GROMACS .gro file of C-alpha atoms in nm:
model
  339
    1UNK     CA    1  12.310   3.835   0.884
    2UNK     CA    2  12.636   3.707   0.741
    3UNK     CA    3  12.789   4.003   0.796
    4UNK     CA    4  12.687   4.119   1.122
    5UNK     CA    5  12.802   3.755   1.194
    6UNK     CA    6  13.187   3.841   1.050
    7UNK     CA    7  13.193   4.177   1.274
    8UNK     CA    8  13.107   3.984   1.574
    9UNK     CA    9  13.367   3.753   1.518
   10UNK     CA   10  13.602   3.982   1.470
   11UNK     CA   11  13.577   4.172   1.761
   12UNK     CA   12  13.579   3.860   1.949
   13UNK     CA   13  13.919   3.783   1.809
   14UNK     CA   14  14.046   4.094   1.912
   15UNK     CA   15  13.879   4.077   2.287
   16UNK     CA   16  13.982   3.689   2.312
   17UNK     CA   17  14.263   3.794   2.570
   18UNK     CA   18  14.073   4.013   2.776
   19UNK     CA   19  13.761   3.930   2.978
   20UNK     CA   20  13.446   4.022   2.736
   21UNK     CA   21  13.315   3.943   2.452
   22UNK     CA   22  12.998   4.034   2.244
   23UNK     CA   23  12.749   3.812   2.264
   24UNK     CA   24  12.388   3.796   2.078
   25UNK     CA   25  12.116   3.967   2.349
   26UNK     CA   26  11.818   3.727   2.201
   27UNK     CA   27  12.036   3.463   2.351
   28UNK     CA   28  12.042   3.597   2.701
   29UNK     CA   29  11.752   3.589   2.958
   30UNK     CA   30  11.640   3.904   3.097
   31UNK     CA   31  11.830   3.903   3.435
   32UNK     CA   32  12.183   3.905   3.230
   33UNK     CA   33  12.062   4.240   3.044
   34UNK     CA   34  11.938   4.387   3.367
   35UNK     CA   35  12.216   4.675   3.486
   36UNK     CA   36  12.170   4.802   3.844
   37UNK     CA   37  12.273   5.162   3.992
   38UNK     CA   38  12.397   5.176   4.317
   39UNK     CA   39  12.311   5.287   4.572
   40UNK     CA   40  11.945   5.132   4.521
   41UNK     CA   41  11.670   5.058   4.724
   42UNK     CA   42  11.309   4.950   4.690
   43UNK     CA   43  11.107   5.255   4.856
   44UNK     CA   44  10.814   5.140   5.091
   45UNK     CA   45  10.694   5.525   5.260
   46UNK     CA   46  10.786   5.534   5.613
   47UNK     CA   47  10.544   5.720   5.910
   48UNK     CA   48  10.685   6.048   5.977
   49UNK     CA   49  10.810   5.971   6.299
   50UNK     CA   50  10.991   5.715   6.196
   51UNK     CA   51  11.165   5.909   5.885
   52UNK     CA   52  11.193   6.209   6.117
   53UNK     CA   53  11.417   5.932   6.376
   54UNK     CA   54  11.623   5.827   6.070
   55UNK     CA   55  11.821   6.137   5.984
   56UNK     CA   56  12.188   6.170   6.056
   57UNK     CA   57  12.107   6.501   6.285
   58UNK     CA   58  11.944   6.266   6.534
   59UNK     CA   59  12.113   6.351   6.850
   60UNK     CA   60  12.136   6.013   6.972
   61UNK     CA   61  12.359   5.925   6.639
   62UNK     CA   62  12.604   6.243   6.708
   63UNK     CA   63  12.650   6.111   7.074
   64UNK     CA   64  12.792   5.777   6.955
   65UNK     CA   65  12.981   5.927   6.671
   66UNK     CA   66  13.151   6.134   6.902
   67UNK     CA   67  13.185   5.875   7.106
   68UNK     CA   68  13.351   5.609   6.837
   69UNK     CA   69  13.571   5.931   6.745
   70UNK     CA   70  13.776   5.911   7.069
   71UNK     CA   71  13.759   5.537   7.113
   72UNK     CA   72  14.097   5.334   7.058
   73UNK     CA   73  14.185   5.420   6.720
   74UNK     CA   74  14.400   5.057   6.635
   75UNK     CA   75  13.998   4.925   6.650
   76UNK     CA   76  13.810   5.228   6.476
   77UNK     CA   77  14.056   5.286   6.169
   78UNK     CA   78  13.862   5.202   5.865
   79UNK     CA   79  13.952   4.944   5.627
   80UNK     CA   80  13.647   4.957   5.424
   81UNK     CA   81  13.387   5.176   5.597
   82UNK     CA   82  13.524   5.482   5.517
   83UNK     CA   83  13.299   5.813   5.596
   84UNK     CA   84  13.266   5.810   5.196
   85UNK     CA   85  13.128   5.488   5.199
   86UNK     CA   86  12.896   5.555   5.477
   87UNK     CA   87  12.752   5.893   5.356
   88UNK     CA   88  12.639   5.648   5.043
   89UNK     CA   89  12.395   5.531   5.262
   90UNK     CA   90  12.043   5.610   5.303
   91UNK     CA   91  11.984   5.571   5.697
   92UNK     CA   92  11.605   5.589   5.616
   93UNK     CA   93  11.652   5.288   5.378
   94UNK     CA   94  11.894   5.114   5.544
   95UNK     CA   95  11.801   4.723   5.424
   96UNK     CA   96  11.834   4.869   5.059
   97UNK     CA   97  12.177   4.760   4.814
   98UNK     CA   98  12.388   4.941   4.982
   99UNK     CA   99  12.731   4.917   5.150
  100UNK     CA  100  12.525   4.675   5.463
  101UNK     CA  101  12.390   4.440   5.229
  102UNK     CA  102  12.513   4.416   4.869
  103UNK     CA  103  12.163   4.274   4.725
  104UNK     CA  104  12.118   4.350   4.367
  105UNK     CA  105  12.548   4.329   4.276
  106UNK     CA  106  12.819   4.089   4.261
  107UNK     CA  107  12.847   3.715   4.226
  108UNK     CA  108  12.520   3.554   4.142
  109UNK     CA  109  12.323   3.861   4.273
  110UNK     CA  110  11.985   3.817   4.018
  111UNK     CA  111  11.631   3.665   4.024
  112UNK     CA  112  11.800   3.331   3.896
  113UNK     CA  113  12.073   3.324   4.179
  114UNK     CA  114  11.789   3.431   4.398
  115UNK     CA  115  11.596   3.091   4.347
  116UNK     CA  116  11.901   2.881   4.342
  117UNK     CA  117  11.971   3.004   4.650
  118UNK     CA  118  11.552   3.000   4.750
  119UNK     CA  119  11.548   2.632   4.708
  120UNK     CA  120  11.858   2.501   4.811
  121UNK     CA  121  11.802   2.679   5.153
  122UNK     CA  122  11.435   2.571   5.206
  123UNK     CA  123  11.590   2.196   5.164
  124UNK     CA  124  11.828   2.220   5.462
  125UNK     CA  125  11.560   2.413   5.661
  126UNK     CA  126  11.509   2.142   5.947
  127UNK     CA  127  11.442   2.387   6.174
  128UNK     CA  128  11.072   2.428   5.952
  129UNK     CA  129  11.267   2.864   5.972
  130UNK     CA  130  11.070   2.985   5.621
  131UNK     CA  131  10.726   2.906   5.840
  132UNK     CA  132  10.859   3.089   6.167
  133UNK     CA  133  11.052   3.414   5.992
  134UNK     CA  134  10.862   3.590   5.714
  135UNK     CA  135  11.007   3.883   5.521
  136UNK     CA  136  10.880   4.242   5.377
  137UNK     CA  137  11.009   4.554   5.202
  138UNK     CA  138  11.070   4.766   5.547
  139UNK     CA  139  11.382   5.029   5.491
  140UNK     CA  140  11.463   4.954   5.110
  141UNK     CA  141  11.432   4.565   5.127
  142UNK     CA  142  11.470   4.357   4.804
  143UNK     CA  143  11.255   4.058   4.794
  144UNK     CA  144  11.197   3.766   4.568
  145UNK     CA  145  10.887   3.543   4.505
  146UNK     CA  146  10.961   3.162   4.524
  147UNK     CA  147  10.792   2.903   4.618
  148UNK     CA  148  10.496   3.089   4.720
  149UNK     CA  149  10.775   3.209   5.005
  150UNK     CA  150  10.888   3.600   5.011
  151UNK     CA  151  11.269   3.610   4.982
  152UNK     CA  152  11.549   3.825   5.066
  153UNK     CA  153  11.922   3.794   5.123
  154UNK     CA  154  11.839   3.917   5.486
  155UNK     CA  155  11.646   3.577   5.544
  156UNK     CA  156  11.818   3.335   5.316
  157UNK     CA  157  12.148   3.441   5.484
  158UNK     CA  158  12.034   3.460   5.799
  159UNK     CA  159  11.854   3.119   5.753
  160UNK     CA  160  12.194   2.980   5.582
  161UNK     CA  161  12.386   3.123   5.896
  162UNK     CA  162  12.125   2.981   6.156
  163UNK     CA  163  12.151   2.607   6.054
  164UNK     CA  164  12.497   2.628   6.029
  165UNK     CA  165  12.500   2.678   6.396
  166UNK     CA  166  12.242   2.444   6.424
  167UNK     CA  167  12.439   2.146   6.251
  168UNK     CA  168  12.772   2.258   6.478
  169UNK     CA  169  12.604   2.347   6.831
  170UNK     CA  170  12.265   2.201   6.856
  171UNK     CA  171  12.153   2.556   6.912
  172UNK     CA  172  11.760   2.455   6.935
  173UNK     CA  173  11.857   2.247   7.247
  174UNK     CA  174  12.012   2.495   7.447
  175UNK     CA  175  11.887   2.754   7.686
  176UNK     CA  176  11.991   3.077   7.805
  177UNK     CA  177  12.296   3.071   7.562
  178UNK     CA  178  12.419   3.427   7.485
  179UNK     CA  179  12.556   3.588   7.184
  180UNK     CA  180  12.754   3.874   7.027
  181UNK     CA  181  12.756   3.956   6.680
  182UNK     CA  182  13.089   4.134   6.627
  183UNK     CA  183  13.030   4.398   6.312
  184UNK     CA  184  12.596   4.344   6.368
  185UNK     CA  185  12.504   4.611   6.094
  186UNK     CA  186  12.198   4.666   6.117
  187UNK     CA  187  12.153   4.386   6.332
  188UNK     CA  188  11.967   4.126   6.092
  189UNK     CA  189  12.088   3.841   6.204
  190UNK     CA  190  11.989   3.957   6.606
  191UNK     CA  191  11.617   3.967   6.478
  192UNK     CA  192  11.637   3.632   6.291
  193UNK     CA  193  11.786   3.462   6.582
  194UNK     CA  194  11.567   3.550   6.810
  195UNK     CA  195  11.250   3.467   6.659
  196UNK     CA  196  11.416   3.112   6.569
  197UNK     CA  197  11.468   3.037   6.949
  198UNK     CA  198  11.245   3.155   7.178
  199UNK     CA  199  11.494   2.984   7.492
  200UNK     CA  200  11.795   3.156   7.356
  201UNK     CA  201  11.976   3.435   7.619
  202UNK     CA  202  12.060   3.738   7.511
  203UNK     CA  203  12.224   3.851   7.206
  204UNK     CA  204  12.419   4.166   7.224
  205UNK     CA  205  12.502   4.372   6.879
  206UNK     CA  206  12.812   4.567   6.899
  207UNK     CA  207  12.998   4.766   6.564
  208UNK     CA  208  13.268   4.993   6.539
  209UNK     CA  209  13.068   5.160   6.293
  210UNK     CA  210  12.877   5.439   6.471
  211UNK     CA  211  12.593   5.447   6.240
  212UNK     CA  212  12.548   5.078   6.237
  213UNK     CA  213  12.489   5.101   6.632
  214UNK     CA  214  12.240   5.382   6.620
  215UNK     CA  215  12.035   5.206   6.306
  216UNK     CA  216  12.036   4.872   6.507
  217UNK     CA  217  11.932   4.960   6.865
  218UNK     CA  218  11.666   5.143   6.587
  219UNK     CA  219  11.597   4.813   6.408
  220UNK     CA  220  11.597   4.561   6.731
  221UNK     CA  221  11.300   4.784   6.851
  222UNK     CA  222  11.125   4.825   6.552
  223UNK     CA  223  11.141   4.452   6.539
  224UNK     CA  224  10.941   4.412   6.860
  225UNK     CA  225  11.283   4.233   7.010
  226UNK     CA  226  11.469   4.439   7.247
  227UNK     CA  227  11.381   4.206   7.530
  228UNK     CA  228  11.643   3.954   7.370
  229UNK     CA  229  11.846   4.138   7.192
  230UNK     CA  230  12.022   4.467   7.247
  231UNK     CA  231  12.274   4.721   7.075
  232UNK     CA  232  12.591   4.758   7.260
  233UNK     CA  233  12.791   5.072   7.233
  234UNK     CA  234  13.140   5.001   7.128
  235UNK     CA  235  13.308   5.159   7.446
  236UNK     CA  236  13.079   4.941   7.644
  237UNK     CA  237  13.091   4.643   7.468
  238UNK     CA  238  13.458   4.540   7.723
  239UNK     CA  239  13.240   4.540   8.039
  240UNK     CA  240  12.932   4.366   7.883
  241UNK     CA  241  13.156   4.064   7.788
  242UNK     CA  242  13.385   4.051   8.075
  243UNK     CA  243  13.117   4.016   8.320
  244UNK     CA  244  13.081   3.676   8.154
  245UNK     CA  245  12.744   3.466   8.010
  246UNK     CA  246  12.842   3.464   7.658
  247UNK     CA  247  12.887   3.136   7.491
  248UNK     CA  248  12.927   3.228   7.116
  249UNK     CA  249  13.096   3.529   6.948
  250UNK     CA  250  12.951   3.593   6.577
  251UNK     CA  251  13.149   3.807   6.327
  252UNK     CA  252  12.968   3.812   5.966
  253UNK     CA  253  13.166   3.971   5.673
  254UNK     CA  254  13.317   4.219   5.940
  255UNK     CA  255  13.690   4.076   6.022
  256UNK     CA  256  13.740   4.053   5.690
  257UNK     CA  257  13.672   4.434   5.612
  258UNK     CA  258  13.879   4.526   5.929
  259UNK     CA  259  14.242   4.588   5.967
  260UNK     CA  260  14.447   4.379   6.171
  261UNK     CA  261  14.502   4.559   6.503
  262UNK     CA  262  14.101   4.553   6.502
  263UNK     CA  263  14.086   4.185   6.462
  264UNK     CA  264  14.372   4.121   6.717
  265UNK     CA  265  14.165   4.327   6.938
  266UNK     CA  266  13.827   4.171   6.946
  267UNK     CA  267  14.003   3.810   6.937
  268UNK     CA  268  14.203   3.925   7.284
  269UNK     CA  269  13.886   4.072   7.424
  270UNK     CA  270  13.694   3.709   7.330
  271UNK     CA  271  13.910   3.542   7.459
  272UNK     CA  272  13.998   3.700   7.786
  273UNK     CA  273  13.608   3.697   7.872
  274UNK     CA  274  13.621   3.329   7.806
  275UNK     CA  275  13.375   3.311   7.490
  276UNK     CA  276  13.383   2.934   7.400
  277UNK     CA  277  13.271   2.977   7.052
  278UNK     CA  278  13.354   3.169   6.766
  279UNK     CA  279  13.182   3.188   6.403
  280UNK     CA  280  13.325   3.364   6.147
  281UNK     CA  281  13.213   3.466   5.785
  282UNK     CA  282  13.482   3.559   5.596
  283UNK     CA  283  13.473   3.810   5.246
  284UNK     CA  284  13.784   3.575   5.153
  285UNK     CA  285  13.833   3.202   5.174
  286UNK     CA  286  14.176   3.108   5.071
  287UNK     CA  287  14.093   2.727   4.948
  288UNK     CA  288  14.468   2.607   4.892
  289UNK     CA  289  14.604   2.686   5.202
  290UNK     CA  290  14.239   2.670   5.458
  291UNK     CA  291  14.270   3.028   5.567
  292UNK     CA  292  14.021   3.306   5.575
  293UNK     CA  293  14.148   3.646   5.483
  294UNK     CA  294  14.065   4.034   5.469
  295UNK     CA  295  14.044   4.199   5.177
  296UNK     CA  296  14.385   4.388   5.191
  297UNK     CA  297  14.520   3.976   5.222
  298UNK     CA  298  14.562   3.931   5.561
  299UNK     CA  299  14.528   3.599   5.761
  300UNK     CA  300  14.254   3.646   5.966
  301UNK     CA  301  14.277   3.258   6.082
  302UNK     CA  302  14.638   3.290   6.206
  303UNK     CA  303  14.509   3.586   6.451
  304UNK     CA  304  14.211   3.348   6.561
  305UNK     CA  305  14.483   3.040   6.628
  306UNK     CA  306  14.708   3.313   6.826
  307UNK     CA  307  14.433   3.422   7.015
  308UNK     CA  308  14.388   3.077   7.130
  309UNK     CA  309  14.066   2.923   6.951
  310UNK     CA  310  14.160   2.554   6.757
  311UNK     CA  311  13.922   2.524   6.426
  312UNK     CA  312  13.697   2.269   6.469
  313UNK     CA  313  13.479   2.313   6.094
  314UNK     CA  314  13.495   2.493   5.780
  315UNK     CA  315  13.182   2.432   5.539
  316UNK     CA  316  13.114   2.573   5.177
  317UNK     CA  317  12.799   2.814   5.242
  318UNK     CA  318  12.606   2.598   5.008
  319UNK     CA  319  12.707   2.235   5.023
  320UNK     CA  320  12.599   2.158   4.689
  321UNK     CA  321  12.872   2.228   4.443
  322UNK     CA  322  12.638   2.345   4.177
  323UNK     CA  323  12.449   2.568   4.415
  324UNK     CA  324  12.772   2.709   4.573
  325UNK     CA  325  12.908   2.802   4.218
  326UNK     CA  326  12.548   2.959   4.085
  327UNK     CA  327  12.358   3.068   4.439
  328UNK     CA  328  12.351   3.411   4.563
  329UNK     CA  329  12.692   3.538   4.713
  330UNK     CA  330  12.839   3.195   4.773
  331UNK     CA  331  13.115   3.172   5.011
  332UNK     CA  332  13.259   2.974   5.343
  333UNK     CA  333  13.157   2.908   5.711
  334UNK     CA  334  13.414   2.880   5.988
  335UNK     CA  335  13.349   2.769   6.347
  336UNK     CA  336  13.643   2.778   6.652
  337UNK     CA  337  13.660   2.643   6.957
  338UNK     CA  338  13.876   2.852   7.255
  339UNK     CA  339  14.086   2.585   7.415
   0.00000   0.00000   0.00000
């Protein structure tokens, strides 16, 4: 014991500069052993016609690739979505940890952060959400027993995200207000929202990620919500918005993973059609100097301020300290005003 005591020691001294150290596994719960491959995802058998939709043959998904291909390259050149990062994804089991939804890797990302994250969000929940949206396994989903409630990062983001809005715009008072989610995915937060307010307008899903078009119009219908919510083409999105009705522009851990001549682009097209709001999740928060940045280290909130939009809040995801440093993926909310 002594000994094995003096070797770990030893190593230690020699790792002391560097980031790791050995450290006794009967001291560590389970979660801190667990290792996780990626790509993952949590297999729930899908009908046939469904996995016979999902494939990346489907004619409908060519169309809008070819499509996004000749669209106006300063807003299509990937940053981050790369065609080798999207032929890592499973389209059949889309909600899984994958390059949508990182669910099971990075900060915090375990059955402890998970219940952190569980409670702390159920205690904000004014809008009584956890008994209106419920959760399941559908495409790959990871979920998370707590409080007798079934958890994912799907809901308790989408949850997080909702009374955000809530606390800034009152959205539970308002009818017919439209949205569009710049960068939708898979359009998760489209489904939440519109099961959370019935008197909401319509909220249009737009992506300059082909696949992420095809697997939300997909998704929206699967959902039973298409009435409310739709998925907008990118080289439609311009005469969708311009024709006016939209209130608030949503853009969720997308600016950040574009370049800048994308970002300069959607802000122009925002602003031109007159959308008075503007929520942005960044990757990035930059706490010295207030800014939200990309992940190449651009200022993505000089671009909003040029496009004309004043900040009016900035908000830790999770208010609590403690809960921002140990919850799942903790990061920052922005809201802007056009003026």
């Amino acid at each position: 014991m002594g000994l094995r005591r003096s070797f770990i020691n030893l190593v230690n001294g020699v790792l002391q500069k560097t980031r790791y150290r050995l450290i006794d596994k009967g001291n560590l719960y389970e979660w801190q052993t667990s290792h996780y491959r990626w790509p993952r995802y949590r297999k729930k058998e899908l009908p046939e016609d469904i996995a016979g939709y999902l494939t990346w043959s489907n004619p409908r998904l060519v169309d809008l690739q070819n499509r996004y291909e000749h669209f106006n390259f300063l807003v299509t050149e990937p940053l981050v979505w790369t065609d080798e990062k999207l032929q890592s994804v499973d389209i059949q089991y889309f909600r899984g940890d994958n390059a949508y939804l990182w669910q099971l890797r990075g900060r915090n990302m375990h059955e402890m952060g998970y219940a952190i994250s569980a409670y702390y969000t159920m205690s904000i929940d004014t809008l009584n959400l956890f008994d209106i949206l419920s959760e399941d396994e559908w495409f790959g989903n990871f979920t998370f027993e707590v409080a007798k409630k079934t958890v994912s990062r799907d809901l308790l983001d989408s949850v997080n995200e909702i009374c955000f809005l809530e606390s800034q715009l009152a959205l539970s008072s308002r009818k017919d207000f439209s949205i569009v989610d710049i960068g939708a995915g898979y359009g998760r937060l489209a489904h939440r929202m519109t099961q959370a307010f019935p008197d909401l307008g319509h909220y249009y899903c737009t992506d300059a990620v082909a696949v992420s078009t095809f697997l939300c119009d997909f998704y929206l219908g699967f959902r039973g919500v298409s009435e409310k919510a739709s998925a907008v083409p990118l080289d439609e999105i311009e005469q969708v918005l311009t024709a006016g009705g939209v209130s608030l522009a949503v853009n969720v851990h997308s600016f950040s993973e574009c370049r800048v001549s994308a970002i300069r682009w959607w802000l122009d097209l925002i602003a031109r059609s007159g959308i008075r709001y503007l929520m942005i999740v960044p990757n990035h928060y930059d706490a010295r100097t207030g800014r939200l940045m990309t992940n190449d280290g651009h200022d993505i909130t000089r671009c909003v301020l040029d496009a004309g939009y004043r900040q009016m809040a900035v908000e830790p995801k999770y208010r609590d300290p403690l809960v921002q440093k140990y919850a799942i993926n903790p990061g920052y909310y922005a809201l802007f005003e056009l003026q």
